[in-house]
Tab-separated table of C-alpha atoms in Angstrom:
chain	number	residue	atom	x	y	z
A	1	UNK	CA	-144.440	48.188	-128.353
A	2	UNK	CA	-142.299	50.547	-126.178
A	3	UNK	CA	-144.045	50.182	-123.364
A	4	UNK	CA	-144.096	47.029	-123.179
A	5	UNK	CA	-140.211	46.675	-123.276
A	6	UNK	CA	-139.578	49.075	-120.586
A	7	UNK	CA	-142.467	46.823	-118.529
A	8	UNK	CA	-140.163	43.731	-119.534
A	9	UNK	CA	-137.017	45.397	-118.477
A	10	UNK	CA	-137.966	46.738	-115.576
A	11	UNK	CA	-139.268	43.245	-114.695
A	12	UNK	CA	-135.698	41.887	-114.881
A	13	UNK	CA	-134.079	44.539	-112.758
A	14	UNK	CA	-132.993	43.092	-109.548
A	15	UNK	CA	-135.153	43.691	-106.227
A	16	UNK	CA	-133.344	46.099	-103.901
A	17	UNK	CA	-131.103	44.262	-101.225
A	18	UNK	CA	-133.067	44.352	-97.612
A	19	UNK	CA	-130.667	46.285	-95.137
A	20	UNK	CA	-129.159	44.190	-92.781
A	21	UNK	CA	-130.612	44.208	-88.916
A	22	UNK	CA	-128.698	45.672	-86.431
A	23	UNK	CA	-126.577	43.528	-83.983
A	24	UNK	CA	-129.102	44.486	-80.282
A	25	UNK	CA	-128.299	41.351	-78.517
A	26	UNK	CA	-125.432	40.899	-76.125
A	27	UNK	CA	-123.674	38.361	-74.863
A	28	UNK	CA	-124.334	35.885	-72.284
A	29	UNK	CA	-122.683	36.494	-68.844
A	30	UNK	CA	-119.346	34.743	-68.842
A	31	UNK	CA	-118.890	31.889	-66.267
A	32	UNK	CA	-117.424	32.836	-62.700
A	33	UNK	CA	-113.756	33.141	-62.895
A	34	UNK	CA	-111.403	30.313	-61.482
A	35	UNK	CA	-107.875	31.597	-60.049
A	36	UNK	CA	-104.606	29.683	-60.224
A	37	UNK	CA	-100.978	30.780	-59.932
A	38	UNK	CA	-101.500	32.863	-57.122
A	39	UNK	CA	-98.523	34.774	-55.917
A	40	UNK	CA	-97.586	37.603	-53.315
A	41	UNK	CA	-98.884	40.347	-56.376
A	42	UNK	CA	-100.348	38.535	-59.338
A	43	UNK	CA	-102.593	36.060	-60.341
A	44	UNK	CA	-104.318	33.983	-63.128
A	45	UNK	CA	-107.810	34.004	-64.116
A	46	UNK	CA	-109.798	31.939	-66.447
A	47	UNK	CA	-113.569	31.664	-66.911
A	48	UNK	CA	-115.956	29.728	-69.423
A	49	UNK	CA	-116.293	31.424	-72.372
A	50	UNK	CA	-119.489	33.673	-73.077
A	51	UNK	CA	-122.025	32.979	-76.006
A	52	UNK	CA	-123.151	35.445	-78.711
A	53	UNK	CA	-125.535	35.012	-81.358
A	54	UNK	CA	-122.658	36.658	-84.129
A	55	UNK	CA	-119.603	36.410	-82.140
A	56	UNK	CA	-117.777	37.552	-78.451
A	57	UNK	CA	-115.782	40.051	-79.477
A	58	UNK	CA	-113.465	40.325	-76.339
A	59	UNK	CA	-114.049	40.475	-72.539
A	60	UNK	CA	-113.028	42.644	-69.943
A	61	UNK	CA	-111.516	41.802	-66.554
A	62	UNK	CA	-112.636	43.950	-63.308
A	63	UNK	CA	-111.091	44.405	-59.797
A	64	UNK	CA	-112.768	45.534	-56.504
A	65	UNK	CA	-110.202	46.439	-53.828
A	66	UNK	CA	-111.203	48.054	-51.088
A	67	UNK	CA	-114.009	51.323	-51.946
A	68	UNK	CA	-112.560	51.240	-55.867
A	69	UNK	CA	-113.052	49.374	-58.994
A	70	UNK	CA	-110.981	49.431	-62.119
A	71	UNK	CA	-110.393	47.428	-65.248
A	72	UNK	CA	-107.494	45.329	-65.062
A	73	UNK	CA	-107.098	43.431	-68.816
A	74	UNK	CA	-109.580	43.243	-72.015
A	75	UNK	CA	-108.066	40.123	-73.166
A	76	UNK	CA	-109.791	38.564	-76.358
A	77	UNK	CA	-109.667	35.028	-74.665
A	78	UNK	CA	-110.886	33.042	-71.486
A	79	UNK	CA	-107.594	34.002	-69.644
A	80	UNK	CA	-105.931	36.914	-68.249
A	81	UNK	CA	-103.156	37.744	-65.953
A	82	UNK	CA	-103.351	40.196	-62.955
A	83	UNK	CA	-100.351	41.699	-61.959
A	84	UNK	CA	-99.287	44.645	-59.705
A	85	UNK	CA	-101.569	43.335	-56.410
A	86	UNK	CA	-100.588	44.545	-52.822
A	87	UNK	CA	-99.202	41.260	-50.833
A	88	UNK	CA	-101.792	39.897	-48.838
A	89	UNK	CA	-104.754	42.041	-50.516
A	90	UNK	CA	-108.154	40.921	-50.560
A	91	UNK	CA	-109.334	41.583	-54.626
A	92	UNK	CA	-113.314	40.919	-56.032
A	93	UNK	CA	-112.499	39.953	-59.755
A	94	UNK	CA	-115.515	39.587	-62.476
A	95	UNK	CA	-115.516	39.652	-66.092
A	96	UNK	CA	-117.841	41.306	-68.773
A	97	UNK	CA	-118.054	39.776	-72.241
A	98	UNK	CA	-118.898	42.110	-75.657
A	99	UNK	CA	-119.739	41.598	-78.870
A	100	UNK	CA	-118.262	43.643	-82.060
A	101	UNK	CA	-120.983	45.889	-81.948
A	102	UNK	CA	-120.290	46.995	-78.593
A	103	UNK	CA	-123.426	45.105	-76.578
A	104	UNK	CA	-122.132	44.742	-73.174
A	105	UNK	CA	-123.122	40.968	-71.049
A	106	UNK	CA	-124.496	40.946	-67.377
A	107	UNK	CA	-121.192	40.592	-65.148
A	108	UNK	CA	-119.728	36.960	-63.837
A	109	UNK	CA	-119.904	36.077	-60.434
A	110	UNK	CA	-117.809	37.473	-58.014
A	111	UNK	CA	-113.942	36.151	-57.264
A	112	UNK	CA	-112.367	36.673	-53.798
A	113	UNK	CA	-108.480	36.271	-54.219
A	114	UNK	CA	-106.626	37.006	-51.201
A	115	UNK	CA	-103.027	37.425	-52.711
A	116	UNK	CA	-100.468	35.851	-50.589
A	117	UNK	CA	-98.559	37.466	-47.594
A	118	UNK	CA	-94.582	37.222	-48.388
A	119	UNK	CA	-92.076	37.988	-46.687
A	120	UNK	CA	-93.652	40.232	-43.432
A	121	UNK	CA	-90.707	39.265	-41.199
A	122	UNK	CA	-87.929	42.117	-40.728
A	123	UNK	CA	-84.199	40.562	-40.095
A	124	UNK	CA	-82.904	41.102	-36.741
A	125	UNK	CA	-81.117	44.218	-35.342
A	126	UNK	CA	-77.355	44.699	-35.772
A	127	UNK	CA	-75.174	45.221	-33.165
A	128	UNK	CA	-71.452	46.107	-32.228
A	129	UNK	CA	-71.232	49.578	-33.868
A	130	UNK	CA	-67.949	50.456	-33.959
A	131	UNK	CA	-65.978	53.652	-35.200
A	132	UNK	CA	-62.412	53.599	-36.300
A	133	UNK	CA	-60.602	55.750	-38.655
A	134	UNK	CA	-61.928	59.256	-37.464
A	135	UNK	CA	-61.018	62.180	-39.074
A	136	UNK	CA	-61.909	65.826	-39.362
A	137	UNK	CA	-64.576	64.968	-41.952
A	138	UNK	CA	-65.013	61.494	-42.051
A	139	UNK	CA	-65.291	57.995	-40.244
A	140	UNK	CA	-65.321	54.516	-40.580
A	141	UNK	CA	-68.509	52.264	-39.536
A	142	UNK	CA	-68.289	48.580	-39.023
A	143	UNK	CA	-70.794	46.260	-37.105
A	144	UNK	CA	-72.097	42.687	-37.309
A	145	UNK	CA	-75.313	41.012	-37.620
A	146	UNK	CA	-78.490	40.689	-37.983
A	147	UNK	CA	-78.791	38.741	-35.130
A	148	UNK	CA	-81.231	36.838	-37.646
A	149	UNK	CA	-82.632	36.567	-40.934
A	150	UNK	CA	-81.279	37.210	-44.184
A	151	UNK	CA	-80.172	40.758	-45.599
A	152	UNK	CA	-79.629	42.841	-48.574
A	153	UNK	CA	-78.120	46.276	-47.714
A	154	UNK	CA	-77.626	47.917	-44.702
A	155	UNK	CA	-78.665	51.746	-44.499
A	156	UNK	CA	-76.668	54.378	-42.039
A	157	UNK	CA	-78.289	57.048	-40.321
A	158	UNK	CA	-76.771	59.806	-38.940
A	159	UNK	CA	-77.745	62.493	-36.370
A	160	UNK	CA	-77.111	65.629	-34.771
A	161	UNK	CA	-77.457	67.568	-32.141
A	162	UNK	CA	-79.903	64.957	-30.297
A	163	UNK	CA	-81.891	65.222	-33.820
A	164	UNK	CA	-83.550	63.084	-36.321
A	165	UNK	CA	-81.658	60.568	-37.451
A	166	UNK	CA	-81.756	60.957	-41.604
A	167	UNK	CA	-80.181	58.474	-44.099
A	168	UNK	CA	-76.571	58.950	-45.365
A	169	UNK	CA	-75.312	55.968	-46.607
A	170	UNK	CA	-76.570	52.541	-48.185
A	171	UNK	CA	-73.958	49.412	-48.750
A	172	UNK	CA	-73.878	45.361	-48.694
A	173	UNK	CA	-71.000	45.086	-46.544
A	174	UNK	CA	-70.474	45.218	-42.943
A	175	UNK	CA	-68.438	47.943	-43.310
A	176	UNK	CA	-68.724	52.052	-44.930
A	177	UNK	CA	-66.891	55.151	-44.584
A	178	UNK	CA	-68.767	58.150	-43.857
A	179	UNK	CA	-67.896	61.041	-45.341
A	180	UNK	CA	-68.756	64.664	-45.246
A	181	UNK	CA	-68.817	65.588	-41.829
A	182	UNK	CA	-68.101	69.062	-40.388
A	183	UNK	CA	-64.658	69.110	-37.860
A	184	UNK	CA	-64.745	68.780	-33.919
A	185	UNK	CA	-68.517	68.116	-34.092
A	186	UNK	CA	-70.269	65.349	-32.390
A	187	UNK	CA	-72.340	62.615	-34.517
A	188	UNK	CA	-74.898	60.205	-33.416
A	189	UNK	CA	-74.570	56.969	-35.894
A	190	UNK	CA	-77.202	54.190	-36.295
A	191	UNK	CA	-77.811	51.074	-38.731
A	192	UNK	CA	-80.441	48.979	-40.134
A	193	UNK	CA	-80.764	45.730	-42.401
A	194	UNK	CA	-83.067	45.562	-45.051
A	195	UNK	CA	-84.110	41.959	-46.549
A	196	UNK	CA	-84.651	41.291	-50.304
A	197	UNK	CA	-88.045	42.774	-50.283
A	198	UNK	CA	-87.953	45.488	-48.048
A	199	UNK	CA	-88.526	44.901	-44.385
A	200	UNK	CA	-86.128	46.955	-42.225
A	201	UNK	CA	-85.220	45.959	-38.775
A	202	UNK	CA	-84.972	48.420	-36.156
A	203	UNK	CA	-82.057	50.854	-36.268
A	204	UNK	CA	-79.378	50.449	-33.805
A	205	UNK	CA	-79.948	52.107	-30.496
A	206	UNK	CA	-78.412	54.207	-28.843
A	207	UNK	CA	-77.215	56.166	-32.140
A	208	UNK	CA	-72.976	55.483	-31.481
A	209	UNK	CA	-71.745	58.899	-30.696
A	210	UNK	CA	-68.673	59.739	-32.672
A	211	UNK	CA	-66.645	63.426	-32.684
A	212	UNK	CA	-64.325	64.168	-35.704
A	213	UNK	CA	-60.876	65.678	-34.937
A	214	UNK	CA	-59.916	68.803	-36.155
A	215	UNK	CA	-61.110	72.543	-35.040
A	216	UNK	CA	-64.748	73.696	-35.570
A	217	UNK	CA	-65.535	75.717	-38.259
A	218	UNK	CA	-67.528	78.771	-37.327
A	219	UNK	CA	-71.131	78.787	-38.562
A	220	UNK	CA	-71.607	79.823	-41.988
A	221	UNK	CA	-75.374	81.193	-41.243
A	222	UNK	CA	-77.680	83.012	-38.916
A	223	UNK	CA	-81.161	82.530	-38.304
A	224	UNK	CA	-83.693	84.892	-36.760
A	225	UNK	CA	-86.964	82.974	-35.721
A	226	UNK	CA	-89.381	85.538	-34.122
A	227	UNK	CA	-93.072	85.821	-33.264
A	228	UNK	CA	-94.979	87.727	-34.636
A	229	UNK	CA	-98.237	87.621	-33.038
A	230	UNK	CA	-99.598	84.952	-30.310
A	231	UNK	CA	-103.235	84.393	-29.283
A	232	UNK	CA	-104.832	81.474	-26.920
A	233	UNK	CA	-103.933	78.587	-28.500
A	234	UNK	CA	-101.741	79.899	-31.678
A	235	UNK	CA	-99.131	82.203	-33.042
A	236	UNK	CA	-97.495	83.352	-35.827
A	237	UNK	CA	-93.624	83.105	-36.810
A	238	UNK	CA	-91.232	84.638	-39.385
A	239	UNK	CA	-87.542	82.545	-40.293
A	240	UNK	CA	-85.082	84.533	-41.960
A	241	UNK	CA	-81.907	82.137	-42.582
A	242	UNK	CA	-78.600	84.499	-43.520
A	243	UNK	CA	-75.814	83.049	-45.382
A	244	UNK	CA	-72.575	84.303	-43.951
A	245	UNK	CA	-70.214	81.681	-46.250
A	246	UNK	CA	-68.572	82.764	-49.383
A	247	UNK	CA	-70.045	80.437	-51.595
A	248	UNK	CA	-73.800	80.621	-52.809
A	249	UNK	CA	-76.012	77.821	-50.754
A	250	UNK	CA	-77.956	75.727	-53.502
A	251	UNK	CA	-80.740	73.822	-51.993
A	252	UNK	CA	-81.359	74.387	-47.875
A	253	UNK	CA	-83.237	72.231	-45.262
A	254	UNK	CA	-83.452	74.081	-41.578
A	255	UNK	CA	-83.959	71.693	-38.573
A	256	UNK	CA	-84.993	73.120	-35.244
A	257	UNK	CA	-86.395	71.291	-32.279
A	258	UNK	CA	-89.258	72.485	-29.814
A	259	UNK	CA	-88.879	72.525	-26.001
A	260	UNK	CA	-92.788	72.697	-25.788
A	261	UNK	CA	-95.783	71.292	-27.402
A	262	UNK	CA	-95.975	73.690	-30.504
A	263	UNK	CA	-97.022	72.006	-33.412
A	264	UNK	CA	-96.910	74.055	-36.804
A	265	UNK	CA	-100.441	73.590	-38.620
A	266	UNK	CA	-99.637	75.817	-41.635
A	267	UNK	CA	-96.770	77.368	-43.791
A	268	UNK	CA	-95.374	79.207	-46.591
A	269	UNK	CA	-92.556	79.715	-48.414
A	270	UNK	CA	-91.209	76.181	-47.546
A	271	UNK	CA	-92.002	72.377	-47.363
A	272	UNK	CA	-91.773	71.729	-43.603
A	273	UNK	CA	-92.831	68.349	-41.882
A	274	UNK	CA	-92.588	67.829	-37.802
A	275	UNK	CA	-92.304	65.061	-35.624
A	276	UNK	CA	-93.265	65.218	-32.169
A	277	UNK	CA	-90.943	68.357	-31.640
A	278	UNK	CA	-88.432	67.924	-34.413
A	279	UNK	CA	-89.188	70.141	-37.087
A	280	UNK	CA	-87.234	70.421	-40.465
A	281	UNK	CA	-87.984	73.134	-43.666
A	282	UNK	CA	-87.012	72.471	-46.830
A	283	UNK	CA	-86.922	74.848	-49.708
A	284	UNK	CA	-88.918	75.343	-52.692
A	285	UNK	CA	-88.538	75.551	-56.033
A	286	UNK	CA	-88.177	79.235	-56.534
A	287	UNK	CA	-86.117	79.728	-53.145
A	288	UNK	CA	-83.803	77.464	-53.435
A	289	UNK	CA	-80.496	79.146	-53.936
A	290	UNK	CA	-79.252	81.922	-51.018
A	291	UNK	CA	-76.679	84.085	-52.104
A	292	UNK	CA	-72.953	84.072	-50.783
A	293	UNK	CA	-71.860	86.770	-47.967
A	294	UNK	CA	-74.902	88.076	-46.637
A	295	UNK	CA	-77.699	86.366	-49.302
A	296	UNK	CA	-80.990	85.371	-47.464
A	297	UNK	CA	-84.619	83.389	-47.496
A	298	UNK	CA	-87.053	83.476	-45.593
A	299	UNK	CA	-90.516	81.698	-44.564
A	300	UNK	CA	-93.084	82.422	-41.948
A	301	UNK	CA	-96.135	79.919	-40.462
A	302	UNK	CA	-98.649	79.126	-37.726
A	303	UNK	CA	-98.892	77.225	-34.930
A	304	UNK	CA	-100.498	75.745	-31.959
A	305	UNK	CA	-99.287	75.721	-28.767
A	306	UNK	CA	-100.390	75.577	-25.078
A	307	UNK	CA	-98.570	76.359	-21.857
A	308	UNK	CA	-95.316	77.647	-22.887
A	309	UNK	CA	-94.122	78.893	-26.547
A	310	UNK	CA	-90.385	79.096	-25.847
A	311	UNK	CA	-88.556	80.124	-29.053
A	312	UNK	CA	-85.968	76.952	-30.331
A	313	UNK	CA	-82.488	77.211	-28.749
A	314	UNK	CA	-80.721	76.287	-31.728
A	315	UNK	CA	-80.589	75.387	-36.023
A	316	UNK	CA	-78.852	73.621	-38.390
A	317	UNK	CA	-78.827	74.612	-41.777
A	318	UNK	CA	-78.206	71.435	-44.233
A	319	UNK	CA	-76.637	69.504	-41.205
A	320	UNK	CA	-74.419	72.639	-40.116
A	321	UNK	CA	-75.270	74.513	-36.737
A	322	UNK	CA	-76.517	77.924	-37.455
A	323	UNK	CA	-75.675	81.156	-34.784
A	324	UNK	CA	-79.216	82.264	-33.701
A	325	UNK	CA	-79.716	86.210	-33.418
């Protein structure tokens, strides 16, 4: 009789439940996408959605440009936006669809969006660069213009020395006081207009020579600049810069300018960039302070040359001429 109740109840215990299949089949390529507000960097994209036999879990929105691709938005729905494009880029957009379990579809078709070009036009030049109001450190700018096209700032540039002309000043007026200048020393001045998104126009030329009043201040530094060693075609140079101020210089940038065809291909102990002649080394991190009354830094570097490797006639040490020994 026993047995046969533990046959019976083991007839009425339920069958085990069959494990469930895994999900193995992806989704079907979404459609090609279709682009609409187009703008100078963005755009929309939609496509037709992609089917799935259990369910598209989200998609995933790729861009070509130029020898790159990258994902751009994993939206969960037929639409994304595209945002930070160059103006007047060519993209390749297509879209990949998955399912919860991760199955990945074939891509879309291809999308060429050509973004649109904006504003490419600079505003004219300004002109009649005037200079009133000179003192021993300071001057006042005023000129009119552009001679077309609309503005947003202006930027001054200042020079010295015949150098490169670096920016001192930015303003939305016609009109700025520049300030900071060293006494009985001759400035080259120059301004440009900048549009709303960007474009520069050329800078005022001839850079308007202006001289403060006042008596020159003797040169708070020295710099040695020698060769050390010269071959066909190269040499090697040490700069020691010598602060002979009484207060501690915090942050330096030497400018020097070639009267040959040497063009530095390596350095140390500096960040140093060139153009054509004009040469300018900045500090580093760890060198960036020279000490008061006699403090120093210096940097070395190679170069190429050919014909003549005359050493530079003159520096100036954060804008301020430097004695040369």
């Amino acid at each position: 009789m026993l047995t046969v109740l533990v046959a019976a109840a083991m007839s009425l215990a339920p069958a085990p439940a069959a494990q469930a299949a895994a999900d193995t089949t992806a989704p079907t390529a979404p459609g090609t996408p279709v682009a609409s507000e187009l703008t100078e960097t963005s755009v929309v994209l939609t496509w037709t959605p992609s089917s799935d036999d259990v369910g598209v879990d989200h998609y995933e929105v790729w861009r070509q440009y130029t020898d790159y691709v990258i994902r751009v938005a994993s939206p969960t729905s037929t639409t994304a936006t595209v945002t930070g494009l160059p103006r007047g880029s060519v993209n390749r957009f297509y879209v990949v669809a998955f399912d919860a379990a991760g199955n990945r579809s074939t891509p879309s078709g291809a999308l060429k969006v050509t973004t649109l070009p904006g504003d490419l036009e600079p505003p004219g030049p300004v002109f009649s660069l005037t200079a009133s109001e000179i003192t021993d450190n300071s001057v006042r700018l005023s000129w009119q213009g552009p001679m077309w096209g609309d503005f947003a700032l202006f930027r001054v540039y200042r020079s010295q020395s015949s150098g490169q002309l670096i920016l001192v000043a930015t303003t939305t007026s016609r009109t700025v006081v520049v300030t900071g200048l060293g006494p009985a020393t001759t400035y080259g001045f120059a301004v440009a207009a900048v549009d709303a998104v960007g474009n520069q126009s050329p800078v005022s030329q001839p850079p308007l020579p202006v001289t403060t009043t006042g008596v020159p201040t003797p040169p708070a530094c020295t710099v040695t600049y020698r060769v050390t060693s010269q071959w066909t075609g190269a040499f090697n140079a040490d700069v020691r810069i010598t602060n002979t101020g009484p207060a501690a210089i915090t942050g330096w940038t030497l400018r020097w300018t070639y009267a040959g065809s040497q063009q530095i291909t390596n350095l140390w102990n500096g960040a140093h960039a060139q153009t054509g002649a004009a040469v300018q080394v900045a500090n580093l991190g760890y060198n960036a302070t020279i000490g008061a009354g006699g403090g120093s830094q210096s940097f070395g570097f190679q170069a190429a040359w050919s014909g003549s490797n005359p050493s530079p006639a003159a520096f100036t040490l954060n804008g301020l001429p430097c004695l040369t020994v």
